[in-house]
Amino acid sequence: QAPIKATCEDLSCKTGFPEDVHSAVVSRSVHGGQPLLNVRFQSCDGNKKIHFDSSEPEDFRVGEDGVVYAERSFQLSAEPTEFVVSAQDKETQQEWQMRVKLTPEPAFTGASEKDQRKIEEIVFPWQQYKHSSPLKRQKRDWVIPPINLPENSKGPFPQELVRIRSDRDKSLSLRYSVTGPGADQPPTGIFIINPISGQLSVTKPLDREQIASFHLRAHAVDVNGNQVENPIDIVINVIDMNDNRPEFLHQVWNGTVPEGSKPGTYVMTVTAIDADDPNTQNGMLRYRILSQAPSSPSPNMFTINNETGDIITVAAGLDREKVQQYTLIIQATDMEGNPTYGLSNTATAVIAVTDVNDNPPEFTAMTFYGEVPENRVDVIVANLTVTDKDQPHTPAWNAMYRMTGGDPTGRFTILTDPNSNDGLVTVVKPIDFETNRMFVLTVAAENQVPLAKGIQHPPQSTATVSITVIDVNESPYFVPNPKLVRQEEGLMAGSMLTTFTAQDPDRYMQQTSLRWYSKLSDPANWLKIDPVSGQITTTAVLDRESIYVQNNMYNATFLASDNGIPPMSGTGTLQIYLLDINDNAPQVHPKEATTCETLQPNAINITAVDPDIDPNAGPFAFELPDTPASIKRNWTIVRISGDHAQLSLRIRFLEAGIYDVPIVITDSGNPHASSTSLLKVKVCQCDLNGDCTDVDRIVGAGLGTGAIIAILLCIIILLILVLMFVVWMKRRDKERQAKQLLIDPEDDVRDNILKYDEEGGGEEDQDYDLSQLQQPDTVEPDAIKPVGIRRLDERPIHAEPQYPVRSAAPHPGDIGDFINEGLKAADNDPTAPPYDSLLVFDYEGSGSTAGSLSSLNSSSSGGEQDYDYLNDWGPRFKKLADMYGGGDD
C-alpha cells in the first residue's frame, strides 16, 4: 500500500469548509463502522458548535469530529462515489456544504512476493506556519486505510505491522507513540511502537471473536514533549479464521406435528450460531438431517431447510396410534456446509405426533340396564362405558353423551366421569311409579372436538339404556293443601268445623289407604280431628281477637300416616278465616287525664278503642250517664269525630282533686255494643299557659295503682335488707364472744407465747429418774419389781374421776364454764401423772439405735448463743432472760 496524498489551496480565515470538493482514495472493500476520511471545517473563533450530516445517511455517517464512517459493509464500484457533507451551526442555524468524492484504491498487480511483504510506511501530513502572519498553509490530513491482521497468527512475536514516520524527522529528533484500546488502554500491551523508529508491532495472537477491530492514534513529539504533528488514526481489522464450530441454541429441540398431516406441513425450526464472522464463509451455516428414528412408515418423513433450519414433513402416513414420537439427529456445518473444510455440530430434534380425532368413541355394549326408586333425584342409575383409541384425556378422547330419545320430560341427564370417560346416567327430576314404570333411552357418544374430515360415526357410537322404576311407599297428601275455611268467630266448643282428608298415592301396594289422622300444630288448642274420618271439631270458642290470629287467619297443621313399609306421613295446613262479630264493647283511652279547675282551658280529648273491626267498630257514640247527677252537672262531652270526643267542665270552677268520670261508649255494630268506662280526671290549679301548678297535691293525690304497688314493693325490699343486715351483725357478735370464751387472755396470740401443754418441770426440778430415758431393754420388767415399788411416772390405781359431761349442743356462752370445770377435775384427779413427774407416752419397741439422751443439757446446747434479746420481750420472758441472758452467772 502507498500513502494517499491530498492538496489544498491557500485560503484566508473564513468559517466553513476549506474547499468545495474533497477527494479521497479508500480501499475497495468497505466494512461497517470503518473510518474513511476526515473533513476539515474552519472556525475563526473556534467556539462554534457544528453538527455534520451526510446526504447518504444509509451509507455514510459523519461524526462530531468530522470523521466520515461507513454505515454498512459494501464494495465500491470502479466509478467514484460522491455524496454531500453539510455542516450546520447549532446556534445560528447557518449551514455550509461540501461534496465528497471517494475513489477506490487501485489493485496491486505485478508486485513480487517480497514487495508485498514489505512493511508499509505511514507519513504524517505536514504543516507550515507563517509566524509573521495569521494566515497559515496546512496540508490536509489523509485517512489511513485499515490494516488487516488475521486472527490466531502463530508469530513470531512481536510481529511488525507498519512504520510511522514524520518528514520532519530529518531536522528534529522525534519520539513516536500510539494510544487507544490495545495500546495504553485495556486490553493494554497488544500493540507497541518503537519510539525512535516508529515501528508498530503486535505482541500476541488476536481473537476476532473478542475484539474485531482496534482504533489507535499515532503521535509524534520532539524530545521536549511538544507536539510536532497532528495525531493520525490507525484502524486495525482482525481478519476472521474458521476457528469456531457451530453451536445449537439447545441440545434437544421439541416440536409437535398433528397426525395425518400432509407433506409440506411446518413442524419446527432449529437454530445454531457460529462465533465466526457471519459475513464470511466461516460463519455461514448449513443444516441437514443425519438420521430418523423410527424409520416407519418411511425413513424420510421429514426434511430440513439447509439455510433456515425449518423442519417440514415430506411424506404422508403420520399416525399417532402407531408411532407417537420421532427423533431426528440434526447437523449444522459452517463453510456453507462444505464437508471437507467446514466444522460441524449436532443436536437432537424430538417431534411428538399429536393426536387428532380420527377415532370415534364406541360403546362396549348395545344395551345398558339400570333401576331407580321413585321420587329419588341425583341418583346414578347406569354406567355407560365406551372405548376410544385416541390419546387419553385429550379433547379427541373425552366423551360427551347426548340423549336422542326416550326422555321427553327431561328427567335424566348424562354426566362424564373425567377419569374413566364413562357416562353416568343420573336422575334430575322425581319419577312417579304410578305414572311411568320404565324408560328406554337412546344415547349417542361424541368427542369434545369433531371427528377428522372424512371419518364418520359407526353404529357402535349409539346405545340404548333400559331403566326400571321401583315402587316405594309414598307419603299421603292432603287435598287441597292448604285448605281454607271461612267461619264466624264465637263458634262454640264441640261444633263440627270441616273435614280435612288425605289421599295415598300408592295405588299398587298391598296396604290400607290410611291408618290415622293426628294434630301436629294448634297454637290456641281450639281444634281436634277424628283419627279415622278426618272430621275437625272445635274444643274451645273461636275468637278473632286472640293473639294467635294474624290478619283474621288462624293456621293449624294436621298429620296423615299410613301403615306401609316404612310408614310414611304427610302434613296439611288448615287455614280458618274468622269473620268478625260484635262481641267486644268499646273502651275509653286513655284511662287518666288532667284538666284545670277553671272553665278555661279545660278540654280533655279521649278516644274510643274497640278490638272489633268494621262494621262492628266506629263511628262511636259518647255520652255521660244520668246517675249520679253530679256527672252531668259538672261535665259535658262532645264527639269531634267517629273515634274521638272531648270532655270539658260544665261549671266555672271545680275544686282540685281526682274525679272518676263514667263515659258510655256505643259502637256501630248490629246489634250495638256499649260499655261504661271510668276516666280518672285530675283537676288542678293551672297557670296562664294551662299547666298544673299544684304539683305536690296532684302528685300525692294522683298516684295510680301501679305507682302505689311499686312504692310498696320498694319499701318491703328495703325492710328485708335491713332485717338481714341486723341478723348478720348479731350472729357475728355471738361468734366473736364465743371465740373470746375459748381463748384464755394469757394465751392471746397477739402478745403472748402460746402454751400448748406441760410435760414436766423445768431444769430446776431434778427430782426424777433420768434412767427412764435409757433404752427399754435396760429397764427391769414389771414382773421382777418388788411388790409395792412403782415408778414415779406410772399411773396409780384409783377410782376413775367423774369429769363433767358436755351437753350435745351447749350454748356458746357456757363453753368457758365447761372448760374451767374440766380443768378443776383434772387437777384433782389422783390418777393423772404428777405435775413434776416424767410422762410416759408410748413404748415403741426395743433395739433402738439412738444413743442416750442423758448427756443433753440446756447449758451445753445454747452456750454459744446470745439471749440478750429476751430482755426486750417483756415480763413474761424475764425468767428465761435470767437463765440464759445473765452472762457467766
Coordinates of N, CA and C in Angstrom, one line a residue, residues 732-844:
R732 N -72.6 -12.4 114.0 CA -71.2 -12.1 114.0 C -70.7 -11.7 115.5
D733 N -71.6 -11.0 116.2 CA -71.2 -10.7 117.6 C -71.2 -11.9 118.5
K734 N -72.1 -12.8 118.3 CA -72.1 -14.1 119.1 C -70.9 -14.9 118.8
E735 N -70.5 -15.0 117.5 CA -69.4 -15.8 117.1 C -68.1 -15.2 117.8
R736 N -68.0 -13.9 117.8 CA -66.9 -13.2 118.4 C -66.8 -13.5 119.9
Q737 N -68.0 -13.4 120.6 CA -68.0 -13.7 122.0 C -67.6 -15.2 122.3
A738 N -68.1 -16.1 121.5 CA -67.7 -17.5 121.7 C -66.2 -17.7 121.5
K739 N -65.6 -17.1 120.6 CA -64.2 -17.2 120.3 C -63.4 -16.7 121.5
Q740 N -63.9 -15.6 122.1 CA -63.2 -15.0 123.3 C -63.3 -15.9 124.5
L741 N -64.4 -16.6 124.7 CA -64.5 -17.6 125.8 C -63.6 -18.7 125.7
L742 N -63.3 -19.2 124.4 CA -62.5 -20.3 124.2 C -61.0 -20.0 124.5
I743 N -60.6 -18.8 124.4 CA -59.2 -18.4 124.5 C -58.9 -17.7 125.8
D744 N -57.9 -18.2 126.5 CA -57.6 -17.6 127.8 C -56.8 -16.3 127.5
P745 N -57.1 -15.2 128.3 CA -56.4 -13.9 128.0 C -54.9 -14.1 127.9
E746 N -54.3 -15.0 128.8 CA -52.9 -15.1 128.8 C -52.4 -15.8 127.5
D747 N -53.3 -16.5 126.9 CA -52.9 -17.3 125.7 C -53.2 -16.5 124.4
D748 N -53.5 -15.3 124.5 CA -53.8 -14.4 123.3 C -52.5 -14.4 122.4
V749 N -52.7 -14.9 121.2 CA -51.5 -14.9 120.3 C -51.0 -13.6 119.9
R750 N -51.8 -12.6 120.1 CA -51.3 -11.3 119.7 C -50.2 -10.7 120.5
D751 N -50.0 -11.2 121.8 CA -49.0 -10.6 122.7 C -48.4 -11.6 123.6
N752 N -48.5 -12.9 123.3 CA -48.1 -13.9 124.3 C -47.5 -15.1 123.5
I753 N -46.7 -15.9 124.3 CA -46.2 -17.1 123.7 C -47.3 -18.2 124.0
L754 N -47.6 -19.0 123.1 CA -48.7 -20.0 123.2 C -48.2 -21.1 124.1
K755 N -49.1 -21.5 125.1 CA -48.8 -22.7 125.9 C -49.7 -23.8 125.4
Y756 N -49.1 -24.9 124.9 CA -49.8 -26.0 124.4 C -50.1 -27.1 125.5
D757 N -49.0 -27.4 126.3 CA -49.1 -28.4 127.3 C -47.8 -28.4 128.1
E758 N -47.9 -28.9 129.3 CA -46.6 -29.0 130.1 C -46.4 -30.5 130.4
E759 N -45.2 -31.0 130.1 CA -44.9 -32.4 130.3 C -43.9 -32.6 131.3
G760 N -43.8 -31.8 132.4 CA -42.8 -32.0 133.4 C -42.2 -30.7 133.9
G761 N -41.4 -30.7 134.9 CA -40.8 -29.5 135.5 C -39.7 -28.9 134.6
G762 N -39.3 -27.8 135.1 CA -38.2 -27.1 134.4 C -36.9 -27.7 134.8
E763 N -35.8 -27.0 134.4 CA -34.5 -27.5 134.7 C -34.2 -27.5 136.2
E764 N -34.9 -26.6 137.0 CA -34.6 -26.5 138.4 C -35.2 -27.8 139.2
D765 N -36.1 -28.4 138.5 CA -36.7 -29.6 139.1 C -35.9 -30.8 138.7
Q766 N -35.1 -31.4 139.5 CA -34.2 -32.5 139.2 C -34.6 -33.8 139.9
D767 N -35.9 -33.8 140.5 CA -36.3 -34.9 141.3 C -37.0 -36.0 140.5
Y768 N -36.4 -36.4 139.4 CA -36.9 -37.5 138.6 C -35.8 -38.4 138.1
D769 N -36.1 -39.6 137.8 CA -35.1 -40.6 137.4 C -34.8 -40.5 136.0
L770 N -33.6 -40.1 135.6 CA -33.2 -40.0 134.2 C -33.0 -41.4 133.6
S771 N -32.9 -42.4 134.4 CA -32.6 -43.7 133.8 C -33.8 -44.2 133.0
Q772 N -35.0 -43.5 133.2 CA -36.1 -44.0 132.5 C -36.0 -43.6 131.0
L773 N -35.0 -42.7 130.7 CA -34.8 -42.4 129.3 C -33.9 -43.3 128.5
Q774 N -33.3 -44.3 129.3 CA -32.5 -45.2 128.6 C -33.3 -46.1 127.7
Q775 N -32.6 -47.0 126.9 CA -33.3 -47.9 126.0 C -34.2 -48.9 126.8
P776 N -35.3 -49.3 126.3 CA -36.2 -50.1 127.1 C -35.7 -51.4 127.6
D777 N -34.7 -52.0 126.8 CA -34.2 -53.3 127.3 C -33.3 -53.2 128.5
T778 N -32.9 -52.0 128.9 CA -32.1 -51.8 130.1 C -33.0 -51.6 131.3
V779 N -34.2 -51.5 131.2 CA -35.2 -51.3 132.3 C -35.7 -52.6 132.7
E780 N -35.8 -52.8 134.0 CA -36.3 -54.1 134.5 C -37.8 -54.2 134.2
P781 N -38.2 -55.4 133.8 CA -39.7 -55.6 133.6 C -40.4 -55.5 134.9
D782 N -41.7 -55.3 134.7 CA -42.6 -55.2 135.9 C -42.7 -56.5 136.7
A783 N -42.4 -57.6 136.1 CA -42.6 -58.8 136.8 C -41.6 -59.0 137.9
I784 N -40.4 -58.5 137.7 CA -39.3 -58.7 138.7 C -39.2 -57.6 139.7
K785 N -40.1 -56.5 139.6 CA -40.1 -55.4 140.5 C -40.7 -55.9 141.8
P786 N -40.2 -55.4 143.0 CA -40.8 -55.8 144.3 C -42.2 -55.3 144.4
V787 N -43.0 -56.0 145.1 CA -44.4 -55.5 145.3 C -44.4 -54.2 146.1
G788 N -45.1 -53.3 145.7 CA -45.3 -52.1 146.4 C -44.3 -51.0 145.9
I789 N -43.4 -51.4 145.0 CA -42.5 -50.4 144.5 C -42.9 -50.1 143.1
R790 N -43.2 -48.8 142.8 CA -43.7 -48.4 141.4 C -42.9 -47.3 140.9
R791 N -42.9 -47.1 139.6 CA -42.2 -46.0 139.0 C -43.0 -44.7 139.3
L792 N -42.2 -43.6 139.4 CA -42.9 -42.3 139.7 C -43.9 -41.9 138.7
D793 N -43.6 -42.3 137.5 CA -44.5 -41.8 136.4 C -45.5 -42.8 136.0
E794 N -45.7 -43.9 136.8 CA -46.8 -44.8 136.5 C -48.1 -44.3 137.0
R795 N -49.1 -44.7 136.4 CA -50.4 -44.2 136.8 C -50.9 -45.0 138.0
P796 N -51.2 -44.3 139.1 CA -51.7 -45.0 140.3 C -53.0 -45.6 140.1
I797 N -53.3 -46.7 141.0 CA -54.6 -47.4 140.8 C -55.6 -46.7 141.8
H798 N -56.5 -46.0 141.2 CA -57.5 -45.3 142.0 C -58.8 -45.4 141.1
A799 N -59.9 -45.0 141.8 CA -61.1 -44.9 141.0 C -61.1 -43.8 140.0
E800 N -61.7 -44.0 138.9 CA -61.7 -43.0 137.8 C -62.5 -41.8 138.3
P801 N -62.0 -40.6 138.1 CA -62.7 -39.4 138.5 C -63.9 -39.2 137.5
Q802 N -64.8 -38.4 138.1 CA -66.0 -38.1 137.3 C -65.8 -36.7 136.7
Y803 N -65.6 -36.7 135.3 CA -65.4 -35.4 134.6 C -66.8 -34.9 134.2
P804 N -66.9 -33.6 134.1 CA -68.3 -33.1 133.7 C -68.6 -33.5 132.3
V805 N -69.9 -33.9 132.1 CA -70.3 -34.3 130.8 C -70.8 -33.1 130.0
R806 N -70.3 -32.9 128.8 CA -70.7 -31.8 128.0 C -72.0 -32.1 127.2
S807 N -72.9 -31.2 127.2 CA -74.2 -31.5 126.5 C -73.9 -31.6 125.0
A808 N -74.9 -32.2 124.3 CA -74.7 -32.4 122.9 C -74.6 -31.1 122.1
A809 N -75.4 -30.1 122.5 CA -75.3 -28.8 121.8 C -75.3 -27.7 122.9
P810 N -74.1 -27.5 123.5 CA -74.0 -26.5 124.5 C -74.2 -25.1 124.0
H811 N -74.7 -24.2 124.8 CA -74.9 -22.9 124.4 C -73.5 -22.2 124.4
P812 N -73.2 -21.4 123.4 CA -71.8 -20.8 123.3 C -71.4 -20.1 124.5
G813 N -72.3 -19.5 125.3 CA -71.9 -18.8 126.5 C -71.5 -19.7 127.6
D814 N -71.7 -21.1 127.6 CA -71.4 -22.0 128.6 C -70.0 -22.7 128.4
I815 N -69.4 -22.3 127.3 CA -68.1 -23.1 126.9 C -67.1 -22.8 127.9
G816 N -66.9 -21.5 128.3 CA -65.9 -21.1 129.3 C -66.1 -21.9 130.6
D817 N -67.3 -21.9 131.2 CA -67.6 -22.7 132.4 C -67.3 -24.1 132.2
F818 N -67.6 -24.7 131.1 CA -67.3 -26.1 130.8 C -65.8 -26.4 130.9
I819 N -65.0 -25.5 130.3 CA -63.6 -25.7 130.3 C -63.0 -25.6 131.7
N820 N -63.5 -24.6 132.5 CA -63.0 -24.4 133.9 C -63.3 -25.6 134.7
E821 N -64.5 -26.2 134.6 CA -64.9 -27.3 135.4 C -64.0 -28.5 135.0
G822 N -63.7 -28.7 133.7 CA -62.9 -29.8 133.3 C -61.5 -29.6 133.9
L823 N -61.0 -28.4 133.9 CA -59.6 -28.1 134.5 C -59.6 -28.5 136.0
K824 N -60.6 -28.1 136.7 CA -60.6 -28.4 138.2 C -60.6 -29.9 138.4
A825 N -61.4 -30.6 137.6 CA -61.5 -32.1 137.7 C -60.2 -32.7 137.4
A826 N -59.4 -32.2 136.4 CA -58.1 -32.8 136.1 C -57.1 -32.6 137.2
D827 N -57.2 -31.4 137.8 CA -56.2 -31.0 138.9 C -56.4 -31.9 140.1
N828 N -57.7 -32.3 140.3 CA -58.0 -33.1 141.5 C -58.0 -34.6 141.2
D829 N -57.6 -35.0 140.0 CA -57.6 -36.4 139.6 C -56.3 -37.1 140.1
P830 N -56.4 -38.0 141.0 CA -55.2 -38.6 141.6 C -54.6 -39.6 140.6
T831 N -55.3 -40.0 139.6 CA -54.7 -41.0 138.6 C -53.9 -40.3 137.5
A832 N -54.0 -38.9 137.4 CA -53.2 -38.2 136.4 C -51.7 -38.2 136.9
P833 N -50.8 -38.1 136.0 CA -49.3 -38.0 136.4 C -49.1 -36.8 137.2
P834 N -48.2 -36.8 138.2 CA -47.9 -35.6 139.0 C -47.3 -34.5 138.0
Y835 N -47.5 -33.3 138.5 CA -47.1 -32.2 137.7 C -45.7 -32.2 137.4
D836 N -44.8 -32.7 138.4 CA -43.4 -32.6 138.2 C -42.8 -34.0 137.8
S837 N -43.6 -35.0 137.5 CA -43.1 -36.3 137.1 C -42.9 -36.4 135.6
L838 N -42.1 -37.4 135.2 CA -41.9 -37.7 133.8 C -43.2 -38.3 133.2
L839 N -43.5 -38.0 132.0 CA -44.7 -38.5 131.3 C -44.3 -39.7 130.4
V840 N -45.0 -40.8 130.5 CA -44.7 -41.9 129.6 C -45.7 -41.8 128.5
F841 N -45.2 -41.8 127.3 CA -46.1 -41.6 126.1 C -46.4 -42.9 125.5
D842 N -45.4 -43.6 125.1 CA -45.6 -44.9 124.4 C -44.4 -45.7 124.4
Y843 N -44.5 -47.0 124.2 CA -43.4 -47.9 124.1 C -43.3 -48.3 122.7
E844 N -42.1 -48.0 122.1 CA -42.0 -48.2 120.6 C -41.1 -49.4 120.3

